[in-house]
XYZ file of C-alpha atoms in Angstrom:
689
model
C -21.153 68.626 -92.460
C -23.399 65.394 -92.606
C -20.557 63.055 -92.518
C -19.097 65.030 -89.413
C -22.222 64.773 -87.743
C -22.645 60.933 -88.291
C -19.037 60.449 -86.827
C -19.900 62.892 -83.862
C -22.664 60.916 -83.580
C -20.726 57.386 -83.492
C -18.144 58.655 -80.783
C -21.001 59.937 -78.524
C -22.606 56.686 -78.792
C -19.549 54.736 -78.123
C -18.982 57.182 -75.029
C -22.284 56.236 -74.062
C -21.783 52.816 -74.037
C -18.384 52.907 -72.445
C -19.941 54.818 -69.644
C -22.724 52.378 -69.455
C -20.679 49.559 -68.976
C -18.463 51.579 -66.525
C -21.464 52.117 -64.263
C -22.543 48.648 -64.526
C -18.683 47.902 -63.847
C -19.394 50.001 -60.608
C -22.413 48.750 -59.757
C -20.911 44.988 -59.914
C -18.129 46.153 -57.770
C -20.252 47.917 -55.445
C -22.573 45.095 -55.027
C -19.255 42.619 -54.550
C -17.982 44.975 -51.865
C -21.397 45.135 -50.085
C -21.767 41.359 -50.228
C -18.183 41.341 -49.234
C -18.736 43.516 -46.245
C -21.853 41.380 -45.377
C -20.124 38.353 -45.196
C -17.367 39.352 -43.201
C -19.792 41.126 -40.945
C -21.089 37.221 -40.197
C -17.846 35.473 -39.879
C -17.318 34.263 -36.692
C -13.407 34.122 -36.783
C -10.029 35.316 -39.317
C -10.427 32.551 -41.748
C -14.370 33.405 -42.224
C -13.230 37.014 -42.886
C -9.810 36.371 -44.830
C -11.970 33.758 -46.982
C -14.831 36.517 -47.754
C -12.596 38.839 -49.149
C -11.035 36.072 -51.325
C -14.183 35.383 -53.091
C -14.686 38.827 -53.916
C -11.396 39.181 -55.345
C -11.584 35.808 -57.156
C -14.055 37.252 -59.819
C -11.752 40.263 -60.643
C -7.830 38.585 -60.301
C -7.109 35.608 -61.319
C -4.480 34.127 -58.370
C -4.174 30.835 -56.550
C -2.892 31.709 -53.153
C -2.728 34.682 -51.000
C -1.380 35.630 -47.610
C -1.802 38.535 -45.169
C 1.542 39.403 -43.261
C 1.837 41.810 -40.265
C 4.143 43.313 -37.725
C 3.763 45.509 -34.504
C 6.709 47.875 -35.100
C 8.931 49.008 -38.216
C 11.940 47.253 -36.581
C 10.151 43.857 -37.003
C 9.885 41.552 -39.762
C 6.839 40.596 -41.097
C 4.954 37.369 -39.667
C 2.585 35.406 -41.458
C -1.272 36.213 -40.451
C -3.630 33.985 -42.087
C -2.678 31.871 -45.717
C -4.290 29.846 -47.873
C -1.467 27.667 -48.077
C 0.094 25.346 -44.995
C 3.879 25.897 -46.891
C 3.585 29.635 -45.901
C 2.104 28.634 -42.277
C 3.875 30.654 -39.533
C 6.278 32.053 -41.904
C 8.616 35.225 -41.606
C 9.687 37.947 -43.838
C 12.257 40.300 -44.145
C 11.524 43.872 -44.924
C 13.003 45.708 -47.462
C 11.868 48.586 -50.688
C 9.370 46.756 -52.367
C 7.657 45.435 -48.819
C 7.938 49.324 -47.859
C 6.721 50.999 -50.913
C 3.150 48.828 -50.325
C 3.036 49.207 -46.642
C 2.967 53.244 -47.622
C 0.007 52.182 -49.733
C 1.330 51.540 -53.558
C 0.082 48.249 -55.283
C 2.798 46.315 -57.008
C 2.970 43.830 -59.507
C 6.002 41.277 -59.467
C 6.466 39.628 -63.220
C 9.382 37.639 -61.419
C 9.721 37.864 -57.549
C 12.684 35.551 -57.317
C 14.964 38.230 -58.269
C 13.240 41.157 -55.637
C 15.192 41.162 -52.095
C 12.286 40.049 -50.165
C 12.085 36.543 -52.324
C 15.568 36.073 -52.994
C 16.013 33.827 -49.796
C 12.337 31.985 -49.537
C 12.650 28.312 -49.477
C 11.810 26.479 -52.971
C 8.646 25.091 -52.099
C 7.352 28.607 -51.196
C 9.057 30.006 -54.695
C 7.407 27.561 -56.877
C 3.939 28.624 -55.619
C 5.089 32.399 -56.118
C 6.366 32.738 -59.857
C 3.689 35.893 -60.174
C 2.940 38.342 -57.370
C 0.479 41.086 -56.775
C 1.101 43.017 -53.411
C -0.591 45.848 -51.385
C -0.589 46.993 -47.878
C -2.437 48.856 -45.269
C -2.256 50.251 -41.993
C -3.635 48.669 -39.240
C -3.913 50.103 -35.478
C -1.219 48.031 -34.288
C 0.966 48.333 -37.007
C 1.649 47.242 -40.876
C 0.263 44.755 -43.050
C 0.724 43.324 -46.353
C -1.375 41.343 -48.508
C 0.283 39.183 -51.191
C -1.675 37.452 -54.077
C 0.536 34.588 -55.791
C 0.416 32.476 -59.107
C 2.427 29.343 -59.635
C 3.062 30.379 -63.482
C 4.899 34.167 -65.148
C 2.711 37.034 -66.174
C -0.364 36.166 -64.364
C -1.015 39.677 -62.901
C -1.445 42.985 -65.051
C -1.593 46.647 -64.728
C -5.505 46.067 -64.413
C -5.133 43.749 -61.170
C -3.253 46.576 -59.561
C -6.148 49.097 -60.447
C -8.641 46.334 -59.321
C -6.938 46.510 -56.058
C -6.960 50.335 -55.468
C -10.911 50.477 -56.361
C -11.206 47.555 -53.674
C -8.786 49.191 -51.138
C -11.649 50.252 -48.733
C -12.584 46.730 -48.526
C -9.202 45.332 -48.748
C -8.474 47.781 -45.543
C -11.724 46.722 -43.662
C -10.925 42.850 -43.893
C -6.882 43.096 -42.871
C -7.988 45.483 -40.262
C -10.999 43.330 -39.245
C -8.839 39.665 -39.889
C -5.923 41.203 -37.058
C -8.499 42.459 -34.866
C -9.695 38.957 -34.451
C -6.157 37.468 -34.411
C -5.532 39.732 -31.432
C -9.207 39.276 -29.853
C -8.538 35.225 -30.183
C -5.271 35.569 -28.335
C -6.529 37.516 -26.096
C -8.867 35.084 -25.329
C -6.306 32.315 -25.622
C -3.996 33.785 -23.014
C -7.299 34.855 -20.635
C -8.333 30.933 -20.857
C -4.494 30.007 -20.106
C -4.755 32.038 -17.250
C -7.901 30.823 -16.125
C -6.990 27.263 -16.934
C -3.642 28.246 -14.967
C -5.553 29.614 -12.144
C -7.876 26.399 -12.117
C -4.851 23.961 -11.821
C -3.607 26.330 -9.042
C -6.734 25.974 -6.790
C -6.866 22.435 -7.768
C -3.568 21.594 -6.344
C -4.601 23.713 -3.365
C -7.799 21.954 -2.826
C -5.915 18.868 -3.304
C -3.772 19.619 -0.081
C -6.363 21.621 1.965
C -4.800 23.501 4.681
C -4.731 26.413 6.834
C -1.591 28.354 4.333
C -1.281 28.005 0.466
C 2.124 28.724 -0.591
C 3.472 28.758 -4.105
C 7.479 28.864 -5.231
C 9.251 29.583 -8.282
C 12.409 27.379 -9.523
C 14.957 29.058 -7.310
C 12.207 27.977 -4.150
C 11.349 31.630 -3.569
C 8.005 32.432 -2.728
C 5.513 34.304 -5.392
C 2.404 33.477 -3.441
C 1.700 33.491 0.335
C -1.770 33.306 1.170
C -1.190 34.348 4.782
C 2.212 35.456 6.138
C 1.477 35.023 9.641
C 1.484 31.217 10.400
C 0.506 29.971 13.586
C 2.024 33.086 15.317
C 5.275 32.636 12.951
C 5.965 35.740 10.754
C 7.149 33.992 7.364
C 9.317 37.120 5.899
C 12.028 34.809 4.251
C 12.720 34.965 0.682
C 12.999 31.162 0.189
C 11.094 28.479 1.747
C 14.366 26.602 2.956
C 15.175 30.020 5.020
C 12.082 29.031 7.464
C 13.866 26.039 8.978
C 16.033 27.993 10.849
C 18.813 25.356 12.111
C 16.682 22.288 11.861
C 19.071 21.144 9.014
C 16.867 17.515 8.804
C 13.740 19.073 7.874
C 15.082 21.494 5.076
C 17.001 18.666 3.655
C 13.691 16.488 3.497
C 11.762 18.984 1.845
C 14.397 19.694 -0.447
C 14.428 16.164 -1.563
C 11.080 16.103 -2.061
C 11.084 18.800 -4.298
C 13.782 17.282 -6.175
C 11.717 14.286 -7.208
C 9.048 16.616 -8.537
C 6.066 14.538 -7.568
C 3.214 15.185 -4.883
C 4.105 15.029 -1.524
C 2.502 15.295 1.590
C 3.235 15.844 5.882
C 6.577 17.232 5.855
C 6.543 17.961 9.224
C 8.312 20.937 11.177
C 8.084 21.792 14.396
C 8.066 25.886 15.704
C 10.926 27.008 18.267
C 9.523 26.870 21.565
C 9.282 30.684 21.821
C 6.773 30.702 19.148
C 4.675 27.904 21.336
C 6.164 24.915 19.857
C 3.656 24.012 17.357
C 3.598 21.393 15.055
C 3.412 22.341 11.167
C 2.785 19.836 8.167
C 3.574 20.926 4.740
C 2.051 19.170 1.654
C 2.724 19.934 -2.085
C 3.198 19.272 -5.738
C 5.073 20.483 -8.746
C 3.373 22.314 -11.324
C 4.609 22.707 -14.948
C 3.762 24.865 -18.636
C 1.779 23.743 -21.563
C 4.782 22.686 -23.060
C 6.132 20.519 -19.869
C 8.381 22.723 -18.497
C 8.799 23.467 -14.486
C 7.253 26.495 -12.946
C 7.466 25.870 -9.735
C 5.940 24.095 -6.626
C 2.701 25.190 -4.432
C 0.851 23.612 -1.770
C -0.183 24.146 1.632
C 0.815 24.049 5.452
C -1.365 22.866 8.199
C -1.311 23.128 12.000
C -1.129 19.974 13.263
C -0.537 20.103 16.875
C -3.484 18.503 17.794
C -3.204 15.626 15.973
C 0.415 15.315 17.010
C -1.037 15.456 20.422
C -3.309 12.722 19.774
C -0.503 10.551 18.285
C 1.252 10.859 20.989
C -1.308 10.153 23.343
C -2.213 7.005 21.270
C 1.857 6.283 21.472
C 1.703 6.275 25.240
C -1.643 4.351 25.403
C -0.241 1.769 22.941
C 3.115 1.671 25.005
C 0.942 1.025 28.357
C -1.128 -1.269 26.771
C 1.691 -3.353 25.463
C 3.520 -2.929 28.711
C 0.267 -4.246 30.685
C 0.078 -6.980 27.999
C 3.573 -8.082 29.021
C 2.804 -7.870 32.436
C -0.057 -9.537 31.952
C 2.170 -12.623 30.499
C 5.113 -12.282 32.978
C 2.419 -12.350 36.226
C 0.636 -15.399 34.190
C 4.184 -17.175 33.716
C 4.904 -16.401 37.295
C 1.816 -17.701 38.644
C 1.930 -20.904 35.964
C 5.231 -21.497 38.094
C 3.870 -20.926 41.430
C 1.290 -23.009 40.956
C 2.810 -25.898 39.124
C 5.854 -26.370 41.507
C 3.125 -27.330 44.630
C 0.775 -29.182 41.822
C 4.106 -31.249 41.044
C 4.269 -32.561 45.124
C 0.528 -32.898 44.774
C 0.345 -35.257 41.817
C 3.734 -36.794 42.596
C 2.672 -37.817 46.170
C -0.824 -38.960 44.822
C 1.546 -41.070 42.371
C 3.218 -42.407 45.389
C 0.239 -42.884 47.196
C -1.864 -44.865 44.674
C 0.863 -47.792 45.244
C 0.680 -47.643 49.305
C -2.170 -50.494 49.513
C -5.329 -48.327 49.800
C -8.607 -50.063 49.996
C -11.136 -49.327 47.117
C -12.838 -46.380 48.880
C -9.388 -44.865 49.225
C -8.464 -45.486 45.565
C -11.737 -44.093 44.543
C -10.865 -41.264 46.462
C -7.269 -40.666 45.522
C -8.642 -41.028 41.529
C -11.016 -38.195 41.898
C -7.843 -36.169 43.410
C -6.038 -36.678 40.432
C -8.968 -35.653 38.229
C -9.223 -32.204 39.836
C -5.372 -31.936 39.948
C -4.919 -32.732 36.095
C -8.045 -30.500 35.628
C -6.237 -27.842 37.540
C -3.123 -28.233 34.813
C -5.213 -28.393 31.843
C -6.476 -24.788 32.697
C -3.307 -23.586 33.481
C -2.149 -24.951 30.121
C -4.771 -23.054 28.666
C -4.842 -20.155 30.023
C -1.001 -19.907 29.470
C -1.470 -20.599 25.620
C -4.656 -17.586 25.148
C -1.745 -15.297 26.728
C 1.003 -15.927 24.358
C -1.531 -16.176 21.283
C -3.551 -13.006 22.095
C 0.535 -11.240 22.872
C 1.888 -12.412 19.620
C 4.207 -14.650 20.813
C 3.111 -17.981 19.435
C 4.588 -19.955 16.793
C 3.988 -23.141 15.312
C 6.914 -25.973 15.036
C 5.741 -28.211 12.435
C 7.941 -31.456 11.319
C 6.673 -35.088 10.201
C 3.534 -36.596 12.238
C 0.992 -39.019 11.961
C -2.278 -38.317 12.032
C -3.226 -41.321 12.877
C -0.875 -40.842 16.428
C -2.571 -38.100 17.259
C -6.262 -39.580 17.157
C -4.950 -42.801 18.641
C -3.446 -40.366 21.537
C -6.347 -38.852 22.321
C -8.682 -41.596 22.343
C -6.419 -43.526 24.546
C -6.301 -40.543 26.951
C -10.175 -40.222 26.911
C -11.169 -43.567 26.500
C -11.649 -44.086 30.570
C -14.042 -41.366 30.487
C -16.258 -42.476 27.636
C -16.407 -45.560 29.123
C -17.478 -43.828 32.560
C -20.146 -42.548 30.715
C -21.263 -46.002 28.921
C -20.475 -43.770 25.749
C -19.518 -45.281 22.219
C -15.864 -43.594 21.344
C -14.819 -44.522 17.909
C -12.860 -43.057 15.184
C -12.238 -43.863 11.185
C -9.459 -43.021 9.451
C -9.637 -43.127 5.624
C -7.179 -44.499 3.054
C -7.243 -40.725 1.429
C -5.387 -39.805 4.388
C -1.535 -39.897 3.716
C 0.647 -41.631 6.001
C 2.997 -38.844 7.022
C 1.696 -35.110 6.609
C 3.831 -31.998 7.855
C 2.640 -30.243 10.826
C 2.605 -29.248 14.684
C 1.781 -32.873 16.286
C 1.498 -31.174 19.635
C -0.821 -28.541 18.313
C -2.915 -30.797 16.475
C -3.306 -33.217 19.300
C -4.466 -30.734 21.432
C -7.155 -29.520 19.232
C -8.573 -32.962 18.687
C -7.928 -33.145 23.088
C -10.621 -30.007 23.216
C -13.291 -30.903 20.118
C -13.010 -34.759 21.692
C -13.120 -33.591 25.033
C -15.963 -31.285 24.558
C -17.732 -34.038 23.114
C -17.643 -36.516 25.786
C -17.973 -33.888 28.471
C -21.498 -32.809 26.399
C -22.712 -36.351 25.808
C -24.936 -38.237 28.008
C -25.820 -41.288 26.085
C -25.090 -42.415 22.521
C -21.638 -42.188 20.854
C -19.106 -39.605 19.905
C -17.024 -40.429 16.505
C -14.377 -39.263 14.929
C -13.694 -39.410 11.015
C -10.565 -38.071 9.347
C -10.458 -38.052 5.436
C -8.739 -35.846 2.521
C -11.545 -33.946 0.689
C -11.261 -30.817 -1.753
C -7.035 -30.962 -1.034
C -7.521 -30.308 2.727
C -7.566 -32.604 5.567
C -10.632 -33.128 6.915
C -11.555 -34.496 10.650
C -14.946 -34.418 12.038
C -16.114 -34.730 15.704
C -19.767 -35.972 16.050
C -21.825 -36.432 19.006
C -25.339 -37.610 20.195
C -24.801 -35.116 23.206
C -27.247 -31.976 24.226
C -26.589 -29.755 21.089
C -25.987 -26.065 21.127
C -28.439 -23.518 20.231
C -28.717 -21.735 17.222
C -28.379 -18.320 18.777
C -25.668 -19.585 21.250
C -23.329 -20.848 18.475
C -21.903 -17.241 17.745
C -20.170 -16.737 20.604
C -18.946 -20.554 21.116
C -15.609 -19.599 19.978
C -15.118 -16.463 22.246
C -12.369 -17.066 25.222
C -14.296 -17.346 28.832
C -17.591 -17.805 26.854
C -19.712 -20.852 27.002
C -23.189 -21.761 25.454
C -24.845 -22.082 29.091
C -23.597 -19.389 31.080
C -26.011 -19.388 34.179
C -24.873 -19.945 37.712
C -26.185 -23.379 38.112
C -24.827 -24.564 34.681
C -24.513 -28.265 34.957
C -21.268 -28.481 32.997
C -17.727 -26.930 34.031
C -14.573 -25.372 32.217
C -13.030 -22.180 31.471
C -14.712 -22.071 27.876
C -11.025 -21.272 26.779
C -10.862 -24.976 24.979
C -12.469 -23.998 21.636
C -11.251 -20.434 21.311
C -7.587 -21.644 21.620
C -8.349 -24.179 19.129
C -9.865 -21.704 16.791
C -6.592 -19.743 17.275
C -4.284 -22.552 16.365
C -6.346 -23.351 13.118
C -6.307 -19.953 11.927
C -3.069 -20.146 12.754
C -2.424 -22.969 10.620
C -4.366 -21.419 7.527
C -7.062 -23.535 8.059
C -10.843 -23.300 9.363
C -13.444 -24.841 11.402
C -16.905 -25.600 11.204
C -20.380 -26.524 12.939
C -23.201 -27.896 12.442
C -25.700 -28.262 15.864
C -29.103 -28.292 16.900
C -30.184 -28.506 20.106
C -31.107 -31.839 21.708
C -29.667 -33.568 18.851
C -26.204 -33.155 18.484
C -23.063 -31.741 17.347
C -20.227 -31.912 14.869
C -17.478 -29.917 14.678
C -15.181 -29.794 11.675
C -11.961 -29.383 11.269
C -10.269 -28.030 7.668
C -6.905 -27.952 7.509
C -4.165 -27.191 4.335
C -1.729 -30.025 4.545
C 1.668 -31.383 2.809
C 2.648 -34.879 2.422
C 6.208 -35.821 3.402
C 7.988 -38.706 1.829
C 9.134 -42.246 4.055
C 12.174 -43.062 3.935
C 12.767 -46.960 3.943
C 14.845 -47.090 7.026
C 12.578 -44.798 8.964
C 9.920 -47.312 9.886
C 10.027 -47.486 13.417
C 9.501 -50.907 15.089
C 6.266 -51.618 17.400
C 8.354 -53.298 19.780
C 9.570 -50.670 22.247
C 13.467 -51.101 23.449
C 13.893 -51.743 27.047
C 16.290 -51.620 29.671
C 16.606 -51.964 33.123
C 20.014 -50.848 33.756
C 19.876 -48.436 36.951
C 21.035 -44.728 36.500
C 22.980 -42.806 39.236
C 21.371 -39.327 39.060
C 22.319 -36.188 40.504
C 19.283 -34.181 41.425
C 19.511 -30.406 41.491
C 16.333 -28.992 43.212
C 15.514 -26.104 45.962
C 12.124 -27.066 47.022
C 11.785 -29.863 49.622
C 8.702 -31.249 48.814
C 9.538 -31.702 45.277
C 13.195 -33.092 46.189
C 10.854 -35.964 48.103
C 8.843 -36.465 45.030
C 11.209 -36.531 42.661
C 13.564 -39.005 44.714
C 10.595 -41.149 45.771
C 9.155 -41.479 41.835
C 12.868 -42.086 40.780
C 13.869 -44.722 43.216
C 10.698 -46.784 42.594
C 11.962 -47.180 39.032
C 15.347 -48.629 40.760
C 17.316 -45.344 40.131
C 20.036 -43.883 43.013
C 19.588 -40.460 43.563
C 21.845 -37.358 45.268
C 20.284 -34.296 46.036
C 21.419 -30.939 45.944
C 19.743 -27.485 47.004
C 21.327 -25.035 44.130
C 23.235 -25.118 40.680
C 26.271 -24.077 43.001
C 25.894 -27.241 45.184
C 25.232 -29.147 41.764
C 28.699 -28.147 40.066
C 30.944 -28.802 43.571
C 28.803 -32.261 43.612
C 29.449 -33.433 39.883
C 33.675 -32.142 39.830
C 33.927 -34.134 43.129
C 32.810 -37.395 41.891
C 31.945 -36.749 37.624
C 32.497 -40.570 37.139
C 29.781 -41.316 39.602
C 26.772 -40.147 37.821
C 24.746 -40.837 34.331
C 22.556 -38.023 34.144
C 21.682 -34.886 35.993
C 18.221 -33.479 36.928
C 18.136 -29.583 37.048
C 15.675 -26.835 37.919
C 15.466 -24.064 36.431
C 14.814 -21.854 39.319
C 16.984 -21.600 42.147
C 18.890 -19.630 44.719
C 22.588 -18.571 44.715
C 22.399 -20.418 41.198
C 20.338 -21.352 38.809
C 19.872 -23.949 36.588
C 20.620 -22.545 33.198
C 23.678 -20.791 34.594
C 24.845 -23.986 36.264
C 24.233 -25.889 33.242
C 26.399 -23.164 30.920
C 29.209 -23.271 33.831
C 29.543 -27.134 33.449
C 29.260 -27.077 29.681
C 32.374 -24.281 29.954
C 34.086 -27.163 31.878
C 34.426 -29.489 29.321
C 31.752 -31.624 31.219
C 29.447 -33.607 28.649
C 27.010 -35.450 31.492
C 23.396 -35.467 29.877
C 21.579 -32.703 31.798
C 17.845 -32.792 31.618
C 15.804 -29.628 32.696
C 12.818 -30.107 35.656
C 11.432 -26.850 35.650
C 7.333 -25.377 36.097
C 8.183 -23.151 33.358
C 6.934 -24.942 30.746
C 6.408 -22.387 27.853
C 8.272 -23.373 24.548
C 10.290 -20.457 24.768
C 11.824 -21.741 28.180
C 12.626 -24.994 26.481
C 14.592 -23.407 23.463
C 16.197 -21.092 26.444
C 17.263 -24.619 28.451
C 18.742 -26.007 24.982
C 21.068 -22.767 24.350
C 22.100 -23.303 27.701
C 23.411 -26.743 26.960
C 20.950 -28.822 28.120
C 19.913 -32.063 26.796
C 16.261 -32.652 27.393
C 13.152 -30.801 29.160
C 10.765 -32.108 31.634
C 7.614 -29.791 33.043
C 6.496 -30.063 36.586
C 4.549 -31.749 37.455
C 6.318 -34.588 36.255
C 4.007 -36.908 34.256
C 5.012 -40.435 35.031
C 4.867 -41.599 31.308
C 7.271 -38.291 30.242
C 9.801 -39.099 33.124
C 10.033 -42.985 31.967
C 10.295 -42.133 28.190
C 13.340 -39.473 29.043
C 15.164 -41.840 31.208
C 15.315 -44.662 29.058
C 17.201 -42.665 26.315
C 19.578 -42.669 28.857
C 19.411 -45.873 30.454
C 20.517 -47.758 26.645
């Protein structure tokens, strides 16, 4: 009996110990479950929830990797929701009997997963991590979920592990449901964020092409959004944006070409029919794409630009009127130049004849003053024509090989008498650094020199005017320094303005139009140079011209002899001129130089006279503007009949374009009225030789 009781007592003690161990295990498991629930409650994302679950189960199950698979309906495969290894990321699992048993609540241990249907066709990389497996499933609100534990060695999971899963099922269900909920919440947030980004991009695109009307079309060019279908009284009820343009095929094709480029475009202009007011609409837009770069459609705006088009039309009309007025001004100035030059030619020519008629000193003085006044009038006419051509844009430079020495010498020779009459010393220094020959428009450079040196003499009453030419910093630098009246600082800013002078008072001492410096600056700018001024009132001024230049090579056989060729051979000249005064002037000037002159009144008479005696004439002086047949037509007719007699234009149309027309008509030379004796002699000398 005592023995029996002793054994009974031992069994009771063993049961008590086992009960204590179970209670301790339950307390540990409950503590682990509570800790896991607490950790999951503080998790911020599905990954933290998953890690919290695994940290609890690792104390009871020896696994290396784990994965949660889910599906939304029974017909779909399982997809990876979260895993510990990137090998299983985004993996898809077909569902067979083993997975179905697990998703129905059963926990299963697989000692050789590769033999199970669901694992047969897994990639080798995944199978290497899954030599042993422990599976269980739970139901979630949106479908099924399966929890899979893996080990890379065989036989790592025992029935005890399966029982642990059963005991921890409430925690498993809570964790998987939480993971699934957070995943869906995250997906929803991502979708809403994408929609918000899409909306922001839409309105950003709208803002970039802001207008009166917003539109959006898909890739088939059909409307998906219209902010206001009533566009400036036009109802937009078409499915395709291209259908809005009715029969305006050009606008339709233009818009289609813009859309096909998939680039932002602006201001495709479209006019509504007259029945709807004839308003002008401007369409702008841009393509928009998905995150993956796929074209989704186009969006943009339309604006009512009727007022803008009206203003543009008014500006265009105003521009045409301004251009027409400018053309009329140029034509008027050219006409006035011709009309003034024609009688001026008679005045200067007759004064030239009168100078050799035996006048006494007093009469000669009067005649010189008359000549200076006439020359001043001619200068004013030339300045106004130059300014008109510059302002109208019909002005070009004509560059050739030239010597800067010749330009300065020419101007000094013309102005020396003026300087001597005022007892002013006029000197020029050309330093060795100046090249012998440069490329440039010699006539315009001489014109600039004439304006600068002429002004210096004009505004200097005593002292000197000095010209210095040198090369400095890669530019030709010509300075004109005088000891004249100087220019006040406040007057210098308007000095290069047309028709402006430093002294604009009625009683100013010095005359002039105020065009010389303005024209000079225009010419210098055209040559890519600049002009500077240093001046002090009462002490003089210094104008400095800075011009870029390029040197010209001098051929050995191109050196000109100092001595001029002379030939006294008399010429038989046929003169075609409609003005009786100019006939008289030309005849007197030519006969004074020993030539014989025959006179005709128009081009038709000149042709008839020449063909009557073609061998009798060495030269034809042909006026351009004549009745019946003008000089250009007469020249063309003579050339068409094979006559090669030299023909020299004699005209009051003194523009360069007139000279070009004369050359194109077949003329050999060009003399502008009023006829200058030196120019006439130089021209005749060519044909005397």
